[in-house]
Short mmCIF file of C-alpha atoms in Angstrom, two decimals:
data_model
loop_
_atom_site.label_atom_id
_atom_site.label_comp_id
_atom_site.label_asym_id
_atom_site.label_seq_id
_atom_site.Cartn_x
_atom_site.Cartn_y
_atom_site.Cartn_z
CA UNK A 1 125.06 128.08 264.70
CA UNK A 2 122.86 131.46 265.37
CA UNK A 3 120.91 130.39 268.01
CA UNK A 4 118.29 132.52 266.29
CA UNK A 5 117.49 129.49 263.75
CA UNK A 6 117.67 127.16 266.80
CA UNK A 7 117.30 123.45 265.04
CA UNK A 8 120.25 121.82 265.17
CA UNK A 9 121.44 119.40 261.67
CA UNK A 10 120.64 116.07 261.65
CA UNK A 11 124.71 115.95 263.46
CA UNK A 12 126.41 114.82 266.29
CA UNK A 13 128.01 117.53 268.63
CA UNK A 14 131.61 116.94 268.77
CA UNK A 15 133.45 118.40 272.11
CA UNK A 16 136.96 119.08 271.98
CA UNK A 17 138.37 120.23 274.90
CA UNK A 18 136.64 123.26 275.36
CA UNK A 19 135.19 124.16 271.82
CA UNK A 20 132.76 122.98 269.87
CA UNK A 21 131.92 122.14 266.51
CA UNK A 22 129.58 120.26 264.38
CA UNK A 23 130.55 117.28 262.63
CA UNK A 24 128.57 114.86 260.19
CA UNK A 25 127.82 111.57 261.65
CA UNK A 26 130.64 110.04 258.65
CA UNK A 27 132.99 111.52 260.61
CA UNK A 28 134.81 109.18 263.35
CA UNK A 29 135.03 111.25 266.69
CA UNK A 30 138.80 110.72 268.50
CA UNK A 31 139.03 108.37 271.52
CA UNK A 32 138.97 111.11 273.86
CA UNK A 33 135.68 113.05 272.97
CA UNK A 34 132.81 113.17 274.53
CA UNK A 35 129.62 112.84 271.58
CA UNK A 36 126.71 113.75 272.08
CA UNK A 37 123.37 112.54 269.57
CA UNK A 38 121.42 115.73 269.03
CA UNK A 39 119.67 115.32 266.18
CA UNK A 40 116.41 117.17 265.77
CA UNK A 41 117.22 119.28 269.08
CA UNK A 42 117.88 122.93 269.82
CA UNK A 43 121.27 123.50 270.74
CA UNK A 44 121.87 127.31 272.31
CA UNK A 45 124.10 129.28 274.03
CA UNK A 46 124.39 128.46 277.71
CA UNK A 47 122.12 131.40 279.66
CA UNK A 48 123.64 133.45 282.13
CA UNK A 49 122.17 135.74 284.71
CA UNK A 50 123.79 139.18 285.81
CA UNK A 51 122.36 139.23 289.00
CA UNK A 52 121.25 136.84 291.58
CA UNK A 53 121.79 136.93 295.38
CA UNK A 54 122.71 132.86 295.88
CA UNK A 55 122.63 133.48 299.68
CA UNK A 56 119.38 133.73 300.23
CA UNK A 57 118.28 130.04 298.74
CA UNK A 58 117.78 128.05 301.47
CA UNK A 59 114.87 131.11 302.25
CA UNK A 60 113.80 130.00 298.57
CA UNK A 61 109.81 130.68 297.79
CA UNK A 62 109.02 132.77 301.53
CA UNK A 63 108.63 136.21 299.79
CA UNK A 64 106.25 135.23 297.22
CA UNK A 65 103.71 137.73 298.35
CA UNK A 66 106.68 140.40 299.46
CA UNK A 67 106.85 144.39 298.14
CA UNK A 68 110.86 145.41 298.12
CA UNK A 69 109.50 147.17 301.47
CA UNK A 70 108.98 143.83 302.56
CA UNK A 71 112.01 142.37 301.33
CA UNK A 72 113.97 145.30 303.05
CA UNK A 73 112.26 144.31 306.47
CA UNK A 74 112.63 140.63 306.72
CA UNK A 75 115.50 139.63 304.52
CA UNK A 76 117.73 142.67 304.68
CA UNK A 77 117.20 143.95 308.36
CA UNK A 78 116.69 140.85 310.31
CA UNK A 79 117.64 137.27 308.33
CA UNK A 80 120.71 138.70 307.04
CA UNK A 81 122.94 139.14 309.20
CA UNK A 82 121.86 135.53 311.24
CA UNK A 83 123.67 133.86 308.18
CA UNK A 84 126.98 132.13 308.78
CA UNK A 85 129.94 131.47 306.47
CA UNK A 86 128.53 127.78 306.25
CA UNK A 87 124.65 128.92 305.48
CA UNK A 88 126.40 131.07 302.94
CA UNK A 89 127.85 128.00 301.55
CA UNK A 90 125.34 125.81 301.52
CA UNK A 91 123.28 128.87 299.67
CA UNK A 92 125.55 128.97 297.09
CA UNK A 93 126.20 125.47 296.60
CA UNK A 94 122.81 124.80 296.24
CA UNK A 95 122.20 127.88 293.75
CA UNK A 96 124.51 126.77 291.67
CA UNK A 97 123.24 123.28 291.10
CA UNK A 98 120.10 125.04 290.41
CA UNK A 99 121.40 127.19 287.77
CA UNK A 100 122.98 124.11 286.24
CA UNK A 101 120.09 122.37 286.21
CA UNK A 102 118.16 125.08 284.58
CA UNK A 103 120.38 125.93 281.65
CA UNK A 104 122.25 129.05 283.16
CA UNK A 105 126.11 127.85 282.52
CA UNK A 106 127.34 131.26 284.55
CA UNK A 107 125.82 132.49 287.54
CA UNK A 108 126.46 136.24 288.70
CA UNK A 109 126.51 135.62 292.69
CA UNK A 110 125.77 139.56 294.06
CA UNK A 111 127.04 138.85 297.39
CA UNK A 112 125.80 141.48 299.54
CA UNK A 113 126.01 139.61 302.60
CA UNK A 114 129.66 139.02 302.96
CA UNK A 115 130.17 139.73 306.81
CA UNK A 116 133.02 138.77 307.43
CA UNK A 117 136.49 137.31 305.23
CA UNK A 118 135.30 133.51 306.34
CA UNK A 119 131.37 134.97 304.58
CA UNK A 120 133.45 135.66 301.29
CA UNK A 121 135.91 132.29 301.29
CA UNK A 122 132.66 130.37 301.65
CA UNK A 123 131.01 131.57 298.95
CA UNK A 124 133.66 131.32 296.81
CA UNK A 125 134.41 127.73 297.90
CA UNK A 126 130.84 126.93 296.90
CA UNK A 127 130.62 128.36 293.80
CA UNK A 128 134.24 126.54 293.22
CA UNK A 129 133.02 123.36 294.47
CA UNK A 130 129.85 122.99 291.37
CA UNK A 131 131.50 122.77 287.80
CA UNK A 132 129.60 125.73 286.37
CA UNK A 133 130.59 129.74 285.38
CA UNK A 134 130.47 132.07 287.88
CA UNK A 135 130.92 135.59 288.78
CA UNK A 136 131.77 136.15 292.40
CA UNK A 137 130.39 139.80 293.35
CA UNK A 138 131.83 140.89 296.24
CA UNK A 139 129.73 143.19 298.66
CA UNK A 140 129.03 143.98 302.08
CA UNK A 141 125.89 145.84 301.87
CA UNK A 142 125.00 145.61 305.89
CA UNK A 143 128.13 146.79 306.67
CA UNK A 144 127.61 151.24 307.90
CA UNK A 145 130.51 152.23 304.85
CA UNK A 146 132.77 150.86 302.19
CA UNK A 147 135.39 150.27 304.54
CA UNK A 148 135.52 146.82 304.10
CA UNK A 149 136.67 147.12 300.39
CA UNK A 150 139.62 149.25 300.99
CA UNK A 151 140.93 147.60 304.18
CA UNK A 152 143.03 144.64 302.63
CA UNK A 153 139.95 141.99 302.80
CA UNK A 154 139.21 142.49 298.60
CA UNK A 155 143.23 142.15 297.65
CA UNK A 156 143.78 139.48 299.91
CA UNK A 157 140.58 137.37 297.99
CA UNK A 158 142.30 138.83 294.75
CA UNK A 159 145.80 137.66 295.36
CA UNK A 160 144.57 134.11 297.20
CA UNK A 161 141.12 132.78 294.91
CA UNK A 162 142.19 134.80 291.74
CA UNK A 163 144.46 134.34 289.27
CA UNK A 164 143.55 136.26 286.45
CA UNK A 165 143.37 133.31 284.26
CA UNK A 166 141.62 133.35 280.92
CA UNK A 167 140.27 129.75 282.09
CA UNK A 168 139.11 129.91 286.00
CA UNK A 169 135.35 129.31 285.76
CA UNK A 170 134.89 131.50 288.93
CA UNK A 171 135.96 135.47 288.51
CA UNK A 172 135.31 138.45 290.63
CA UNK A 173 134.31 141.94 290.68
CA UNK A 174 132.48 143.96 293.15
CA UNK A 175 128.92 144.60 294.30
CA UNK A 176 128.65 148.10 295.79
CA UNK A 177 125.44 150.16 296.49
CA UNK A 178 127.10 153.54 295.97
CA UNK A 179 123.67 155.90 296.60
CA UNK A 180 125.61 158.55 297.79
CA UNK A 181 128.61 160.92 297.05
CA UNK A 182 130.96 159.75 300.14
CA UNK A 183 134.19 160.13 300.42
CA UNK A 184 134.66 156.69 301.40
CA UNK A 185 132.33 155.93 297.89
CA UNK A 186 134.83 157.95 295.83
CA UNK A 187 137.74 155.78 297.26
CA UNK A 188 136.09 152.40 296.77
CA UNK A 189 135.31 153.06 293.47
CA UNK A 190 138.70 154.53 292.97
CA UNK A 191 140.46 151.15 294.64
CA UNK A 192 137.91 149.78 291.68
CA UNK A 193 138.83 151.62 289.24
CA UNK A 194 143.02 150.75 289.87
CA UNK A 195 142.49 147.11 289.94
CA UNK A 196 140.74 146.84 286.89
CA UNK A 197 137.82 145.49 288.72
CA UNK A 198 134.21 145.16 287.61
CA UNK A 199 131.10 146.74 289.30
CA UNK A 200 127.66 146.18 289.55
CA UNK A 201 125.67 148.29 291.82
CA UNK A 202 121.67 148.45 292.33
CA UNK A 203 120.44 151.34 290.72
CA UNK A 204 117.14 153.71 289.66
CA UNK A 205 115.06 151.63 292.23
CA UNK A 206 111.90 153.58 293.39
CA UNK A 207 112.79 155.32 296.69
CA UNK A 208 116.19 154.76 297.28
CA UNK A 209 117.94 155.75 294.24
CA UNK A 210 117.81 157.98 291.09
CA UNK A 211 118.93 160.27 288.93
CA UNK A 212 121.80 161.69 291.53
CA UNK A 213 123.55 158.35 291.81
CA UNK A 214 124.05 158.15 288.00
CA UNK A 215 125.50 161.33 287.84
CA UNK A 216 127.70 161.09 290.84
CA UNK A 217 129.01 158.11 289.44
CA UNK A 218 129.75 159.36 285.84
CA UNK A 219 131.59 162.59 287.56
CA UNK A 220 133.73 160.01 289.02
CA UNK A 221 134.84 158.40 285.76
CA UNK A 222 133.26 154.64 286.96
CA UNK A 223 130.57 154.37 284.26
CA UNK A 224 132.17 152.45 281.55
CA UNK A 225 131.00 149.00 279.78
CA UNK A 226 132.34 147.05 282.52
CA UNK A 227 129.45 148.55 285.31
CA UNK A 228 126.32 147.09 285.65
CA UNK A 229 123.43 148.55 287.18
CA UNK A 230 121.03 146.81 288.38
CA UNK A 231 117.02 147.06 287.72
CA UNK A 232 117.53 150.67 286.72
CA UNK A 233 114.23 151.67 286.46
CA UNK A 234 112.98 154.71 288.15
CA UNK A 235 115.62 157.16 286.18
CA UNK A 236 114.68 159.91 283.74
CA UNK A 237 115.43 160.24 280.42
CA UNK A 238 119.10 162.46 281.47
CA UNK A 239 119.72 160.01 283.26
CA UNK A 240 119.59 156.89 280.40
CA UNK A 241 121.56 159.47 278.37
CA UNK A 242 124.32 159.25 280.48
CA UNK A 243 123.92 155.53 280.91
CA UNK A 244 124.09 154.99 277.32
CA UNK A 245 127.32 157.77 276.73
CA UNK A 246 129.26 155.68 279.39
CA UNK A 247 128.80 152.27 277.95
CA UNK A 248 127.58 150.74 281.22
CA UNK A 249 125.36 147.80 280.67
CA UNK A 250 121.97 147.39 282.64
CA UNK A 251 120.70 144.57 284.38
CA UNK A 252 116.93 143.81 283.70
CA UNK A 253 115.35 141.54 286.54
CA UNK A 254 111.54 141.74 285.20
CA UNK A 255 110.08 139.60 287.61
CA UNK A 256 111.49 141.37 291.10
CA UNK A 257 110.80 144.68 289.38
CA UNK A 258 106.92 143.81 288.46
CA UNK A 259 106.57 142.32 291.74
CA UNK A 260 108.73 144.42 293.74
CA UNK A 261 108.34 147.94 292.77
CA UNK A 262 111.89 149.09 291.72
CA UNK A 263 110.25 150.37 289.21
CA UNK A 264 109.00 149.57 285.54
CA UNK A 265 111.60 147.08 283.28
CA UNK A 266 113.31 149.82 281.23
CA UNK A 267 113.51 147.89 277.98
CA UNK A 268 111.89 150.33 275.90
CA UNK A 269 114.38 153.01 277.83
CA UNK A 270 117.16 150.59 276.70
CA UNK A 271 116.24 150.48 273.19
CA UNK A 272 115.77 154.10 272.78
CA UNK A 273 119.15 155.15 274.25
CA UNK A 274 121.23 152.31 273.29
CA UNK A 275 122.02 151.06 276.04
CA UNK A 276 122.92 147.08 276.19
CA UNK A 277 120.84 144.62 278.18
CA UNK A 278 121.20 141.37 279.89
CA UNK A 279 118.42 139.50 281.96
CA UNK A 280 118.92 138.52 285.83
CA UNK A 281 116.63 136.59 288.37
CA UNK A 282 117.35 138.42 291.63
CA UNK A 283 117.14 135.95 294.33
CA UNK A 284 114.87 132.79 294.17
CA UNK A 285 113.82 134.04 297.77
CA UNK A 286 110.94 136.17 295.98
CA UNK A 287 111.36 134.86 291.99
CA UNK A 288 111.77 132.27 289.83
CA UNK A 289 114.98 130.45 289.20
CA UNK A 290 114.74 129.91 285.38
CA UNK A 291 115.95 131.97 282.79
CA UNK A 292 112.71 131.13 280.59
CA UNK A 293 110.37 132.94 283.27
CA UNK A 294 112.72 135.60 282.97
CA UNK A 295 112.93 136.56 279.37
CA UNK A 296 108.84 136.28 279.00
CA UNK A 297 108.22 138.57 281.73
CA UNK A 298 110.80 140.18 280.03
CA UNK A 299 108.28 140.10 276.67
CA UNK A 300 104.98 140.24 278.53
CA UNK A 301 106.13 144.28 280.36
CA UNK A 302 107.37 145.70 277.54
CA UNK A 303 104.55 144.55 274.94
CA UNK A 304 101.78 145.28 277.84
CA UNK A 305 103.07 149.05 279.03
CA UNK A 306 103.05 149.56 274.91
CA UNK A 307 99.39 148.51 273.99
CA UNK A 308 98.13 150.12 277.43
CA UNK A 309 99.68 153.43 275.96
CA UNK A 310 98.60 152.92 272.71
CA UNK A 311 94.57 152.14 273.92
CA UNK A 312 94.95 155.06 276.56
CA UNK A 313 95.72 157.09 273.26
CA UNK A 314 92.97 155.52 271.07
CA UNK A 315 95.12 153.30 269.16
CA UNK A 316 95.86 149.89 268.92
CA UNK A 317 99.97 148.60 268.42
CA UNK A 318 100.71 147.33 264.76
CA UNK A 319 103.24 145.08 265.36
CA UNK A 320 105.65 144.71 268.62
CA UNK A 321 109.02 146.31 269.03
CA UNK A 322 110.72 143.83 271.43
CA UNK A 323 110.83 140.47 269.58
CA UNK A 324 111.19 136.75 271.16
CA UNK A 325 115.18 136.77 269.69
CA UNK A 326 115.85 139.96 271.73
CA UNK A 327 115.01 138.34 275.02
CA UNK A 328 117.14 135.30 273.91
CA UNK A 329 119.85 137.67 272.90
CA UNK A 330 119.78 139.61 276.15
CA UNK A 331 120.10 135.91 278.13
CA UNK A 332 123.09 134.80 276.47
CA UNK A 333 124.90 137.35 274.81
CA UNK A 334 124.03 140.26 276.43
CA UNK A 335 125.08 138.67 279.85
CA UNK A 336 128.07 137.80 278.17
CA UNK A 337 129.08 141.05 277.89
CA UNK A 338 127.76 142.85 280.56
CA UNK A 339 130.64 140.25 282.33
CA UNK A 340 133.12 140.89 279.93
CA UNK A 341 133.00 137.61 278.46
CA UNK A 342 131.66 137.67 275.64
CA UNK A 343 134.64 136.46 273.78
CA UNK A 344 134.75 133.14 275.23
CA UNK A 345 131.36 132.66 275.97
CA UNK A 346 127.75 133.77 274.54
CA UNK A 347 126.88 132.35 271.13
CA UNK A 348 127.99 129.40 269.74
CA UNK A 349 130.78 130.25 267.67
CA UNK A 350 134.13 128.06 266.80
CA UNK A 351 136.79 129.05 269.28
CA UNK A 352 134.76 130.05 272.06
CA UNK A 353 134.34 128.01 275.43
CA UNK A 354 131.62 125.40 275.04
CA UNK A 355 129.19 126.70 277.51
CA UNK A 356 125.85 124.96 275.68
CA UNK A 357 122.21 123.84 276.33
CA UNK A 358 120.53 121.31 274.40
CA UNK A 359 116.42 121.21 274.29
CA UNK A 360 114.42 118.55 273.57
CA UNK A 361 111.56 118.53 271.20
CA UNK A 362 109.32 116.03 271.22
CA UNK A 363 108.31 116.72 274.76
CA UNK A 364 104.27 117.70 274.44
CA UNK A 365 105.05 121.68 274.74
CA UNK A 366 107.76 121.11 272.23
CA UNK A 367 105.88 119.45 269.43
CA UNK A 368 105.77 120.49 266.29
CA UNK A 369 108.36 122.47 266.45
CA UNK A 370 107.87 125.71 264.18
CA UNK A 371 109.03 128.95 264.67
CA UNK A 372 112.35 127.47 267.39
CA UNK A 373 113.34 131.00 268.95
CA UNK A 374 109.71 131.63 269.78
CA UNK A 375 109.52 128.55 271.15
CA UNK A 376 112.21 128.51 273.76
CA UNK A 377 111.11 131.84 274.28
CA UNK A 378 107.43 131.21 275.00
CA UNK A 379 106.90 127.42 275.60
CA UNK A 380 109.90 125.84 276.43
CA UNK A 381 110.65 125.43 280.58
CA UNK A 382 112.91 123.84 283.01
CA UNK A 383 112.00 120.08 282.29
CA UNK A 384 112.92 120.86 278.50
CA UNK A 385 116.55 120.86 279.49
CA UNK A 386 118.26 117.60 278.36
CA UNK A 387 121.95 118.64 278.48
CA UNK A 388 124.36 121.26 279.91
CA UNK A 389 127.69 121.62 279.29
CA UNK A 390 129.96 124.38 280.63
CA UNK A 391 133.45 124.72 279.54
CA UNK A 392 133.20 121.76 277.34
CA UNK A 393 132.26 119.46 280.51
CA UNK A 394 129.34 117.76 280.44
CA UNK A 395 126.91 118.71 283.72
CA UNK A 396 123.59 117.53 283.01
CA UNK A 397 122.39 115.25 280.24
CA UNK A 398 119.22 113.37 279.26
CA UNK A 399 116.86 115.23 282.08
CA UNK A 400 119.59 113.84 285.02
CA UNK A 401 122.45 116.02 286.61
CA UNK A 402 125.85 114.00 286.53
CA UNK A 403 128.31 117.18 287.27
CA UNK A 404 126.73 118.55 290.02
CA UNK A 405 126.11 116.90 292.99
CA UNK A 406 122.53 117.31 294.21
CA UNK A 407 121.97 114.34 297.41
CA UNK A 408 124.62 116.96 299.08
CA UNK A 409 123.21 120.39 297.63
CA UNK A 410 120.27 119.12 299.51
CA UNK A 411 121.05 117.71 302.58
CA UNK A 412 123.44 121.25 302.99
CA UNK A 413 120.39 123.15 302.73
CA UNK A 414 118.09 121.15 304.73
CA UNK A 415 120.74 121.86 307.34
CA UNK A 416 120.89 125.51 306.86
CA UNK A 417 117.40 126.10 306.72
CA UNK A 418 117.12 124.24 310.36
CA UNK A 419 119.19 126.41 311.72
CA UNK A 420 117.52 129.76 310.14
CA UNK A 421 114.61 128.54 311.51
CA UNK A 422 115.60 128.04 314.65
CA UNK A 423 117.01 131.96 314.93
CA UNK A 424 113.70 133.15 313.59
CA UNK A 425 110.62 133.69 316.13
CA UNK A 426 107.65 131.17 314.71
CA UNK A 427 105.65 134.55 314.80
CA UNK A 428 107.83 136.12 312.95
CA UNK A 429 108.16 133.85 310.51
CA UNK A 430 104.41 133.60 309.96
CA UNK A 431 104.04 137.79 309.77
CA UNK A 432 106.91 137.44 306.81
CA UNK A 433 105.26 134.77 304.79
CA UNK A 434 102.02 136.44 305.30
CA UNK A 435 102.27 140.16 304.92
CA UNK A 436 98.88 142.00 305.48
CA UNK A 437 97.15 142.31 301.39
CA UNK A 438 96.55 145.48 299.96
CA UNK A 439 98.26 148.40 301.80
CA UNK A 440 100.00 151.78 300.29
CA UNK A 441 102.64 153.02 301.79
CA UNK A 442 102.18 157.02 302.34
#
């Protein structure tokens, strides 16, 4: 079905295995099927997010107020590195039910925080350990270099967690912040390169990085549709050229970038070059958790920046560019293949993986239902979610979680939060949650 019409037949939803299919309700499902009454719902694509940093949950809702200066200070410098291979665990654990819960069937974990081989085993134990999709990206951004990814520690998770299969639910790639041209950058992107190994790297934020890192990694041949960068946002136009020429996708986090100041979301950048777009939520540390926030503040930048240009010009916009199905497209199949996967997952088509979310409708924000793309986009939410499946397994269904287990997810993150807490001065603790209002930084 094109998740663009979104109501789903007056049919049951018939699970085979791992595909999916709709079936009248004459039809007799086999013994060993799991079926599923959806009539009058709206069945889509499960959502998945390019870029979210899972460690830092059990710090979920302290940077509310935070600039990225801020983030950079407290999260980055200081809470970081107090994180052990179990806090990283009970992060991701409890990110994933999370993402379950809220309709995103594969999770991209940027995992900048990987200290140590035990940091790295962890999180991929927890992302194992939750039935959903995942991408495990392996970084090590508080380490001084990129030492750590040519040393042995990224073949020995290669050889030991991944097998290459077309069906593991968790796969890998790596999360490097090249910003400059080191040697030691040319080699890990190199060791990259020879593995056949995805990238995704934070790029065109305000301050840190710009136009030089895209070209110093296009002279290295690493741009190419399986790179992701990150927010970027702060680039010129040169530099979206050579995005677009290379094929490398771009990972819009509206929210962080609004709030943050990476820099503006570069949708209108995207469309104008070409380039291809998929939606992240950055780390539920600072930002929402649900891909539904995401693609209207996805909506609400790009439509705002073009009617305050058009009224500082005199004019008024005629109709908007970016339209609700976009946003939906960038959350399902864009993701899809910014991760390479877009042939078994995305869109609901026969033969791919069964990866699905099922809305209800006569929930008050639901009803009538009208115009279903616009819907999901603009009035549909978390508690809307009746029923994920990933892989053809059924992981949440009417409102309740039954493949994810959440008693644990909580009482794991309870437990690391103590412990943060108890490494963290009260005072500082209060000067991060309360950052002074209203200053520019020279």
């Amino acid at each position: 079905m094109d998740p663009r019409r979104g109501v789903l037949p007056d049919t049951d939803v018939l699970v085979r295995g791992a595909t999916i299919e709709s079936v009248g309700k004459q039809l007799r499902a086999p013994a060993h099927a799991t079926v599923i009454d959806a009539a009058g719902a709206l069945l889509l694509p499960g959502f998945v997010d390019t870029h979210r940093h899972l460690s830092e949950t059990a710090l979920r809702g302290v940077g509310a107020d935070w600039t990225l200066g801020n983030y950079f200070q407290w999260m980055v410098q200081k809470w970081g590195p107090l994180m052990r291979p179990e806090d990283i665990y009970a992060a991701d654990y409890m990110g994933m039910v999370d993402a379950v819960n809220d309709g995103v069937t594969t999770v991209t974990d940027w995992s900048y925080a990987m200290l140590t081989p035990e940091h790295a085993d962890a999180a991929v134990d927890a992302l194992t350990a939750v039935p959903g999709r995942a991408r495990f990206a392996y970084g090590n951004g508080l380490a001084p270099d990129f030492g750590w990814v040519v040393d042995g520690r990224v073949d020995r998770m290669l050889k030991n967690r991944f097998t290459g299969r077309r069906d593991q639910l968790v796969t890998m790639q790596l999360a490097m912040d090249v910003n400059s041209p080191t040697d030691d950058a040319r080699k890990a992107l190199e060791f990259a390169r020879d593995r056949d190994l995805p990238v995704t790297t934070h790029a065109g934020v305000f301050g840190f990085t710009g136009d030089a890192q895209i070209e110093f990694l296009a002279g290295t041949g690493s741009l190419s549709p399986s790179y992701t960068l990150v927010h970027a946002a702060a680039l010129t136009d040169d530099a979206y050229r050579i995005i677009a020429d290379s094929g490398a996708q771009i990972s819009i986090a509206a929210e962080s970038e609004l709030n943050g100041g990476q820099g503006y979301p570069p949708t209108a950048k995207a469309r104008r070059f070409g380039i291809p777009v998929s939606l992240s939520l950055d780390t539920v540390a600072w930002w929402s958790g649900d891909m539904f926030s995401m693609m209207r503040a996805t909506l609400n930048a790009d439509r705002g920046l073009a009617h305050l240009r058009a009224h500082e010009a005199g004019k008024a916009v005629e109709n908007n560019a970016l339209r609700a199905h976009d946003v939906l497209e960038y959350a399902t199949m864009g993701g899809a293949r910014a991760l390479g996967l877009d042939r078994l997952i995305g869109s609901i088509t026969p033969g791919k993986r069964a990866d699905l979310v099922m809305l209800r409708t006569d929930t008050p924000a639901m009803t009538p239902t009208s115009n279903p793309v616009g819907q999901v986009v603009f009035q549909a939410g978390r508690g809307d979610v009746d029923t994920v499946m990933v892989d053809g397994r059924v992981l949440k269904h009417r409102g309740t979680l039954v493949g994810a287990d959440l008693r644990r997810a909580r009482r794991l993150i309870e437990e690391s939060l103590e412990y943060l807490r108890s490494k963290i001065p009260d005072r500082e603790w209060e000067q991060a949650m309360n950052p002074p209002p209203g200053a520019t930084a020279r």
